[in-house]
Amino acid sequence: MPSSRLIFPFAAAFFLVCIAPQPAHALFGSKKKAAEKAGAILFRDKGCAHCHGVAGVGSKKAPALTDIRKNKVWTPAKMSDQILNGGKKMPPFADSLTDEEVAQIVAYLRAKHKPAPPPGQEPPSAPAQ
Ligand code: HEC
């Protein structure tokens, strides 16, 4: 079987490529995922969802943020700046969020698949009962 002799080196190389960078990637991936999850909770609990809608789908008060990761204008640095200093109609959050929390929200907004926050607190816009 001549073809198996041909395939073997490729299979071996593929196997090595698969196992070699895995540990570093897995670690990076889970850290990133943790930040995105934390950001999802902050987005819901710090008032972002009040204007930008649940999961940032947008509302009459503020634009949707769902596709912001594809928007070249909104770099992570610009997003952080908007969150810290506010905008025309958006309040600044520099006093209520730490740098780490802002980074987590940016990670959440830039996530390809936005994680849903775990059930917990009601959004701030909900009437207290
Ligand atoms: C009082 C309503 C309000 C709240 C609360 C609010 N925003 Fe905004 N946000 C806006 C409005 C309105 C804009 C549009 C630009 C402007 O007026 O500054 C905006 C713009 C943005 C943008 C830029 C996107 C764009 O297309 O303009 C980002 C990113 C953003 N908000 C993130 C957040 C995050 C994260 C939070 C929570 C920490 C938050 N916002 C809380 C009203 C709000």
CSV table of C-alpha atoms and ligand atoms in Angstrom, one decimal:
chain,number,residue,atom,x,y,z
A,1,MET,CA,0.0,0.0,0.0
A,2,PRO,CA,2.0,3.0,-1.2
A,3,SER,CA,-0.5,5.6,-0.1
A,4,SER,CA,-0.2,4.8,3.6
A,5,ARG,CA,3.5,5.4,3.4
A,6,LEU,CA,2.7,8.8,2.0
A,7,ILE,CA,0.1,9.6,4.6
A,8,PHE,CA,2.0,8.6,7.6
A,9,PRO,CA,4.5,11.5,7.7
A,10,PHE,CA,1.6,13.9,7.3
A,11,ALA,CA,-0.5,12.2,10.0
A,12,ALA,CA,2.5,12.3,12.3
A,13,ALA,CA,3.1,16.0,11.6
A,14,PHE,CA,-0.6,16.8,12.0
A,15,PHE,CA,-0.6,15.0,15.3
A,16,LEU,CA,2.4,17.0,16.6
A,17,VAL,CA,0.9,20.2,15.5
A,18,CYS,CA,-2.3,19.3,17.3
A,19,ILE,CA,-0.7,18.4,20.6
A,20,ALA,CA,2.2,20.9,20.8
A,21,PRO,CA,0.5,24.3,21.3
A,22,GLN,CA,-2.5,23.0,23.1
A,23,PRO,CA,-1.6,23.7,26.8
A,24,ALA,CA,-0.8,27.4,26.2
A,25,HIS,CA,-3.9,27.9,24.1
A,26,ALA,CA,-6.2,26.1,26.5
A,27,LEU,CA,-4.9,28.3,29.4
A,28,PHE,CA,-5.3,31.5,27.3
A,29,GLY,CA,-8.7,30.4,26.1
A,30,SER,CA,-10.1,29.7,29.6
A,31,LYS,CA,-8.7,33.0,30.9
A,32,LYS,CA,-10.4,34.8,28.1
A,33,LYS,CA,-13.6,33.0,28.6
A,34,ALA,CA,-13.6,33.9,32.3
A,35,ALA,CA,-13.1,37.5,31.5
A,36,GLU,CA,-15.9,37.4,29.0
A,37,LYS,CA,-18.2,35.8,31.5
A,38,ALA,CA,-17.3,38.4,34.2
A,39,GLY,CA,-18.0,41.1,31.6
A,40,ALA,CA,-21.4,39.7,30.9
A,41,ILE,CA,-22.4,39.9,34.5
A,42,LEU,CA,-21.0,43.5,34.8
A,43,PHE,CA,-22.8,44.5,31.6
A,44,ARG,CA,-26.0,43.4,33.2
A,45,ASP,CA,-25.4,44.6,36.7
A,46,LYS,CA,-23.7,47.9,36.2
A,47,GLY,CA,-26.4,49.6,34.2
A,48,CYS,CA,-25.1,49.0,30.6
A,49,ALA,CA,-28.1,46.8,29.8
A,50,HIS,CA,-30.4,49.5,31.0
A,51,CYS,CA,-29.6,51.6,28.0
A,52,HIS,CA,-28.0,49.2,25.6
A,53,GLY,CA,-30.6,46.4,26.1
A,54,VAL,CA,-30.1,42.9,27.4
A,55,ALA,CA,-26.9,41.5,25.9
A,56,GLY,CA,-26.4,44.8,24.2
A,57,VAL,CA,-29.1,44.3,21.5
A,58,GLY,CA,-29.8,48.1,21.6
A,59,SER,CA,-32.8,50.2,22.7
A,60,LYS,CA,-34.3,53.6,22.1
A,61,LYS,CA,-31.7,54.9,24.6
A,62,ALA,CA,-28.5,53.5,23.1
A,63,PRO,CA,-27.1,51.8,20.0
A,64,ALA,CA,-26.7,48.0,19.8
A,65,LEU,CA,-23.3,46.7,20.7
A,66,THR,CA,-23.7,43.2,19.4
A,67,ASP,CA,-21.6,43.6,16.3
A,68,ILE,CA,-19.1,46.1,17.7
A,69,ARG,CA,-16.3,43.5,17.4
A,70,LYS,CA,-16.6,43.9,13.6
A,71,ASN,CA,-16.5,47.7,13.8
A,72,LYS,CA,-12.9,48.8,13.0
A,73,VAL,CA,-13.5,52.2,14.6
A,74,TRP,CA,-14.3,50.7,18.0
A,75,THR,CA,-10.9,49.4,19.0
A,76,PRO,CA,-10.6,48.0,22.5
A,77,ALA,CA,-8.9,51.2,23.6
A,78,LYS,CA,-11.7,53.4,22.2
A,79,MET,CA,-14.3,51.2,23.9
A,80,SER,CA,-12.5,51.5,27.2
A,81,ASP,CA,-12.3,55.3,26.7
A,82,GLN,CA,-16.1,55.5,26.0
A,83,ILE,CA,-16.8,53.4,29.1
A,84,LEU,CA,-14.5,55.3,31.4
A,85,ASN,CA,-15.3,58.8,30.1
A,86,GLY,CA,-18.8,58.4,28.7
A,87,GLY,CA,-20.1,60.0,25.5
A,88,LYS,CA,-22.6,62.5,24.4
A,89,LYS,CA,-25.5,60.8,26.1
A,90,MET,CA,-23.6,58.1,27.9
A,91,PRO,CA,-22.5,58.6,31.5
A,92,PRO,CA,-18.9,58.0,32.5
A,93,PHE,CA,-18.1,54.9,34.5
A,94,ALA,CA,-14.6,55.8,35.7
A,95,ASP,CA,-15.9,56.0,39.3
A,96,SER,CA,-17.9,52.8,39.4
A,97,LEU,CA,-15.7,50.4,37.5
A,98,THR,CA,-12.1,49.3,38.1
A,99,ASP,CA,-9.6,49.0,35.1
A,100,GLU,CA,-10.0,45.2,35.3
A,101,GLU,CA,-13.8,45.4,35.2
A,102,VAL,CA,-13.6,47.7,32.1
A,103,ALA,CA,-11.2,45.2,30.5
A,104,GLN,CA,-13.7,42.4,31.3
A,105,ILE,CA,-16.6,44.3,29.7
A,106,VAL,CA,-14.5,45.0,26.6
A,107,ALA,CA,-13.6,41.3,26.4
A,108,TYR,CA,-17.4,40.5,26.6
A,109,LEU,CA,-18.3,43.1,24.0
A,110,ARG,CA,-15.6,41.7,21.7
A,111,ALA,CA,-16.5,38.1,22.2
A,112,LYS,CA,-17.5,36.2,19.1
A,113,HIS,CA,-20.1,34.2,21.0
A,114,LYS,CA,-21.2,36.4,23.9
A,115,PRO,CA,-21.8,34.3,27.0
A,116,ALA,CA,-25.1,34.8,28.7
A,117,PRO,CA,-24.7,35.9,32.3
A,118,PRO,CA,-25.7,33.2,34.8
A,119,PRO,CA,-29.1,33.8,36.4
A,120,GLY,CA,-28.9,36.0,39.5
A,121,GLN,CA,-29.7,39.6,40.1
A,122,GLU,CA,-32.5,41.2,38.1
A,123,PRO,CA,-31.4,44.0,35.7
A,124,PRO,CA,-31.4,47.4,37.4
A,125,SER,CA,-34.2,48.6,35.3
A,126,ALA,CA,-36.6,46.0,36.8
A,127,PRO,CA,-38.9,47.4,39.5
A,128,ALA,CA,-38.0,46.3,43.0
A,129,GLN,CA,-40.5,44.1,44.6
B,1,HEC,C1,-27.7,56.3,30.1
B,1,HEC,C2,-27.6,55.4,29.0
B,1,HEC,C3,-26.4,54.6,28.8
B,1,HEC,C4,-25.7,53.7,29.7
B,1,HEC,C5,-26.1,53.4,31.1
B,1,HEC,C6,-24.6,53.2,29.0
B,1,HEC,N1,-24.5,53.6,27.7
B,1,HEC,FE1,-23.1,53.1,26.3
B,1,HEC,N2,-23.9,54.5,25.1
B,1,HEC,C7,-25.1,55.2,25.3
B,1,HEC,C8,-25.3,56.1,24.1
B,1,HEC,C9,-26.5,57.1,24.0
B,1,HEC,C10,-24.3,55.8,23.2
B,1,HEC,C11,-24.1,56.5,21.8
B,1,HEC,C12,-22.9,57.4,21.8
B,1,HEC,C13,-23.0,58.5,22.9
B,1,HEC,O1,-24.0,59.2,23.0
B,1,HEC,O2,-22.1,58.6,23.6
B,1,HEC,C14,-23.4,54.8,23.8
B,1,HEC,C15,-22.3,54.3,23.2
B,1,HEC,C16,-21.6,53.2,23.7
B,1,HEC,C17,-20.5,52.6,23.1
B,1,HEC,C18,-19.9,53.0,21.7
B,1,HEC,C19,-20.7,52.3,20.6
B,1,HEC,C20,-21.4,53.2,19.6
B,1,HEC,O3,-21.8,52.7,18.6
B,1,HEC,O4,-21.5,54.4,19.9
B,1,HEC,C21,-20.0,51.6,23.9
B,1,HEC,C22,-18.9,50.6,23.6
B,1,HEC,C23,-20.8,51.6,25.0
B,1,HEC,N3,-21.8,52.6,24.9
B,1,HEC,C24,-20.7,50.7,26.1
B,1,HEC,C25,-21.4,50.9,27.3
B,1,HEC,C26,-21.1,50.1,28.5
B,1,HEC,C27,-20.1,48.9,28.5
B,1,HEC,C28,-21.9,50.5,29.5
B,1,HEC,C29,-22.0,50.1,30.9
B,1,HEC,C30,-20.7,50.2,31.6
B,1,HEC,C31,-22.8,51.6,28.9
B,1,HEC,N4,-22.4,51.8,27.6
B,1,HEC,C32,-23.7,52.2,29.6
B,1,HEC,C33,-25.9,55.2,26.4
B,1,HEC,C34,-25.6,54.5,27.6
